[in-house]
């Protein structure tokens, strides 16, 4: 009997939100659904308990990939050397304490990494970059915020083109999807990358110069990020499908090579 291939596990750090006066750890359905359907992996929510309570390096040994999601919250300005202002709110310090460390460790350990929207901004901050708190107020930039419309298909519908860097990984994915050097993407963000971290390569830009996609230089494994939301009905969009399939392939490659005894012990969560 042929041994079945291991099902790749992809960790997804949660946001912490107040529900009736109590903190809840949450992950949006569209993200985990895209992972299951379009990447063919099993999503695993990581509670945002911070690096002190979660032994993140040991946790990564049990994971075949990490995906950072979007969120209504923003990275706290203190993480990129700026002062807290109302313009940069709302914040989620618990997620910051988990995601920023996890991004750095995933890159260091060669764990496949896909980051989206807030995750895109987290990646830049984790590697030493900075952010615009309200990019629509920066001279020469267009309004990248979510359309004020009740239907999700409109909110997440195509808004503007992005130009792909020739010869880069996003250009290769676009070619595989039968698309040229430009993509039409959705746009639902207030914040944007300002100073780009030295380890990042800009792979796509909007017409106003806003960075929309990046890769990590000299990454040991898949390490890509986008400012838009490819997870929304990813299986219906040729490029999004290619992106998630490529991430899933990277996770399966790691799962196939990971020792079967690389298991995260419950004791590490204080649950033994």
C-alpha positions as semicolon CSV with decimal commas, in nm:
position;residue;x (nm);y (nm);z (nm)
1;X;0,000;0,000;0,000
2;X;0,131;0,342;-0,097
3;X;0,184;0,572;0,197
4;X;-0,042;0,877;0,180
5;X;0,127;1,215;0,151
6;X;0,110;1,419;0,471
7;X;-0,153;1,692;0,477
8;X;0,032;2,023;0,498
9;X;-0,049;2,238;0,801
10;X;-0,047;2,615;0,755
11;X;-0,051;2,835;1,064
12;X;-0,266;3,148;1,057
13;X;-0,215;3,393;1,346
14;X;-0,540;3,528;1,488
15;X;-0,659;3,879;1,554
16;X;-0,778;3,955;1,907
17;X;-1,113;4,134;1,917
18;X;-1,353;4,239;2,188
19;X;-1,686;4,056;2,180
20;X;-1,929;4,154;2,457
21;X;-1,642;4,273;2,674
22;X;-1,429;3,960;2,634
23;X;-1,126;3,899;2,409
24;X;-1,176;3,649;2,127
25;X;-0,911;3,512;1,889
26;X;-1,050;3,524;1,534
27;X;-0,953;3,445;1,175
28;X;-1,163;3,553;0,877
29;X;-1,343;3,275;0,692
30;X;-1,226;3,386;0,345
31;X;-0,862;3,327;0,438
32;X;-0,896;2,974;0,573
33;X;-1,139;2,884;0,294
34;X;-0,888;2,995;0,030
35;X;-0,617;2,788;0,196
36;X;-0,834;2,477;0,204
37;X;-0,981;2,511;-0,146
38;X;-0,712;2,679;-0,352
39;X;-0,391;2,581;-0,169
40;X;-0,505;2,232;-0,066
41;X;-0,372;2,265;0,288
42;X;-0,517;2,243;0,638
43;X;-0,537;2,586;0,808
44;X;-0,447;2,594;1,176
45;X;-0,530;2,903;1,378
46;X;-0,246;3,028;1,599
47;X;-0,375;3,220;1,902
48;X;-0,209;3,557;1,943
49;X;-0,063;3,493;2,286
50;X;0,274;3,649;2,207
51;X;0,621;3,505;2,189
52;X;0,645;3,460;2,566
53;X;0,357;3,209;2,589
54;X;0,405;3,045;2,250
55;X;0,739;2,883;2,176
56;X;0,720;2,998;1,817
57;X;1,037;2,834;1,690
58;X;0,921;2,496;1,819
59;X;0,573;2,558;1,683
60;X;0,717;2,618;1,336
61;X;0,866;2,267;1,335
62;X;0,513;2,132;1,317
63;X;0,402;2,370;1,042
64;X;0,448;2,353;0,667
65;X;0,361;2,715;0,603
66;X;0,249;3,041;0,763
67;X;-0,003;3,290;0,626
68;X;-0,059;3,638;0,766
69;X;-0,407;3,777;0,703
70;X;-0,557;4,120;0,666
71;X;-0,740;4,284;0,955
72;X;-0,925;4,603;1,052
73;X;-0,637;4,669;1,294
74;X;-0,297;4,819;1,213
75;X;0,058;4,753;1,325
76;X;0,137;4,977;1,622
77;X;0,364;5,267;1,516
78;X;0,609;5,194;1,798
79;X;0,725;4,890;1,599
80;X;0,856;5,115;1,321
81;X;0,988;5,406;1,523
82;X;0,688;5,638;1,511
83;X;0,456;5,788;1,771
84;X;0,104;5,656;1,825
85;X;-0,161;5,881;1,668
86;X;-0,537;5,841;1,620
87;X;-0,477;5,825;1,242
88;X;-0,298;5,491;1,283
89;X;-0,571;5,326;1,493
90;X;-0,713;5,072;1,565
91;X;-0,437;4,855;1,710
92;X;-0,401;4,489;1,807
93;X;-0,091;4,460;2,029
94;X;-0,148;4,088;2,090
95;X;-0,128;4,015;1,721
96;X;0,178;4,238;1,682
97;X;0,350;4,045;1,962
98;X;0,289;3,717;1,780
99;X;0,300;3,793;1,409
100;X;0,612;4,011;1,389
101;X;0,824;3,750;1,565
102;X;0,666;3,466;1,367
103;X;0,743;3,635;1,034
104;X;1,111;3,674;1,122
105;X;1,134;3,313;1,242
106;X;0,953;3,172;0,939
107;X;1,199;3,345;0,705
108;X;1,494;3,233;0,916
109;X;1,372;2,872;0,933
110;X;1,274;2,852;0,566
111;X;0,902;2,798;0,633
112;X;0,685;2,900;0,333
113;X;0,529;3,239;0,402
114;X;0,239;3,422;0,236
115;X;0,131;3,760;0,372
116;X;-0,179;3,961;0,281
117;X;-0,282;4,323;0,356
118;X;-0,203;4,377;0,727
119;X;0,034;4,084;0,691
120;X;0,203;4,268;0,403
121;X;0,258;4,565;0,630
122;X;0,373;4,336;0,914
123;X;0,636;4,183;0,685
124;X;0,782;4,524;0,601
125;X;0,785;4,631;0,967
126;X;0,927;4,298;1,089
127;X;1,223;4,343;0,853
128;X;1,286;4,708;0,942
129;X;1,058;4,909;0,712
130;X;0,800;5,177;0,791
131;X;0,438;5,254;0,700
132;X;0,215;5,536;0,586
133;X;-0,075;5,558;0,833
134;X;-0,318;5,702;0,575
135;X;-0,182;5,660;0,224
136;X;-0,484;5,834;0,068
137;X;-0,366;6,157;0,235
138;X;-0,017;6,136;0,084
139;X;0,020;6,380;-0,206
140;X;-0,003;6,206;-0,541
141;X;-0,155;5,886;-0,405
142;X;-0,504;5,765;-0,488
143;X;-0,770;5,644;-0,246
144;X;-0,698;5,276;-0,174
145;X;-0,974;5,237;0,083
146;X;-1,260;4,987;0,060
147;X;-1,556;5,098;-0,153
148;X;-1,852;5,197;0,061
149;X;-2,096;4,945;-0,082
150;X;-2,306;4,679;0,095
151;X;-2,214;4,395;-0,145
152;X;-1,889;4,208;-0,082
153;X;-1,843;4,138;-0,452
154;X;-1,822;4,514;-0,505
155;X;-1,599;4,577;-0,204
156;X;-1,358;4,305;-0,319
157;X;-1,402;4,368;-0,690
158;X;-1,122;4,488;-0,922
159;X;-1,025;4,851;-0,852
160;X;-0,696;4,934;-1,020
161;X;-0,409;4,780;-1,217
162;X;-0,068;4,691;-1,078
163;X;0,244;4,654;-1,290
164;X;0,453;4,344;-1,224
165;X;0,832;4,343;-1,215
166;X;0,956;4,161;-1,524
167;X;1,135;3,835;-1,443
168;X;1,005;3,819;-1,084
169;X;0,798;3,548;-0,914
170;X;0,472;3,736;-0,959
171;X;0,538;3,777;-1,330
172;X;0,597;3,402;-1,351
173;X;0,269;3,331;-1,171
174;X;0,087;3,570;-1,403
175;X;0,236;3,399;-1,708
176;X;0,125;3,059;-1,574
177;X;-0,224;3,206;-1,533
178;X;-0,223;3,332;-1,891
179;X;-0,195;3,699;-1,788
180;X;0,049;3,964;-1,907
181;X;0,258;4,208;-1,707
182;X;-0,035;4,380;-1,535
183;X;-0,305;4,263;-1,297
184;X;-0,632;4,419;-1,194
185;X;-0,655;4,398;-0,814
186;X;-0,896;4,498;-0,540
187;X;-0,810;4,768;-0,287
188;X;-0,925;4,782;0,077
189;X;-0,642;4,943;0,275
190;X;-0,570;5,270;0,457
191;X;-0,207;5,201;0,537
192;X;0,071;5,132;0,290
193;X;0,444;5,065;0,280
194;X;0,660;5,376;0,317
195;X;1,031;5,297;0,357
196;X;1,083;4,950;0,215
197;X;1,282;4,703;0,424
198;X;1,622;4,623;0,270
199;X;1,543;4,253;0,238
200;X;1,231;4,314;0,030
201;X;1,203;4,341;-0,349
202;X;0,906;4,534;-0,487
203;X;0,731;4,298;-0,728
204;X;0,428;4,510;-0,818
205;X;0,325;4,875;-0,796
206;X;0,002;5,064;-0,841
207;X;-0,013;5,351;-1,090
208;X;0,050;5,599;-0,805
209;X;0,370;5,423;-0,698
210;X;0,221;5,241;-0,398
211;X;0,397;4,903;-0,347
212;X;0,145;4,623;-0,397
213;X;0,356;4,307;-0,388
214;X;0,698;4,205;-0,257
215;X;0,930;3,909;-0,231
216;X;1,200;3,841;0,028
217;X;1,558;3,848;-0,101
218;X;1,751;3,523;-0,066
219;X;1,457;3,350;0,107
220;X;1,509;2,980;0,173
221;X;1,151;2,904;0,070
222;X;0,839;3,068;-0,075
223;X;0,814;3,416;0,081
224;X;0,574;3,650;-0,098
225;X;0,337;3,926;0,005
226;X;0,054;4,127;-0,146
227;X;-0,130;4,443;-0,037
228;X;-0,454;4,340;-0,208
229;X;-0,690;4,053;-0,116
230;X;-0,634;3,749;-0,339
231;X;-0,807;3,524;-0,084
232;X;-1,155;3,653;-0,173
233;X;-1,302;3,377;-0,393
234;X;-0,947;3,283;-0,489
235;X;-1,067;2,981;-0,686
236;X;-1,252;3,212;-0,930
237;X;-0,954;3,436;-1,012
238;X;-0,679;3,289;-1,238
239;X;-0,392;3,476;-1,073
240;X;-0,515;3,421;-0,717
241;X;-0,554;3,052;-0,793
242;X;-0,195;3,034;-0,916
243;X;-0,068;3,220;-0,610
244;X;-0,241;2,990;-0,362
245;X;-0,151;2,678;-0,559
246;X;0,215;2,781;-0,556
247;X;0,200;2,842;-0,181
248;X;0,031;2,504;-0,134
249;X;0,301;2,333;-0,341
250;X;0,571;2,491;-0,123
251;X;0,388;2,371;0,191
252;X;0,355;2,018;0,050
253;X;0,725;2,011;-0,031
254;X;0,805;2,103;0,329
255;X;0,555;1,848;0,464
256;X;0,713;1,573;0,254
257;X;1,059;1,649;0,392
258;X;0,968;1,719;0,754
259;X;1,047;1,441;1,006
260;X;0,731;1,273;1,133
261;X;0,840;1,321;1,495
262;X;0,853;1,700;1,455
263;X;0,548;1,758;1,669
264;X;0,475;2,060;1,884
265;X;0,422;1,933;2,241
266;X;0,112;2,040;2,434
267;X;0,338;2,107;2,729
268;X;0,473;2,407;2,543
269;X;0,128;2,563;2,571
270;X;0,100;2,476;2,938
271;X;-0,162;2,209;2,856
272;X;0,023;1,892;2,952
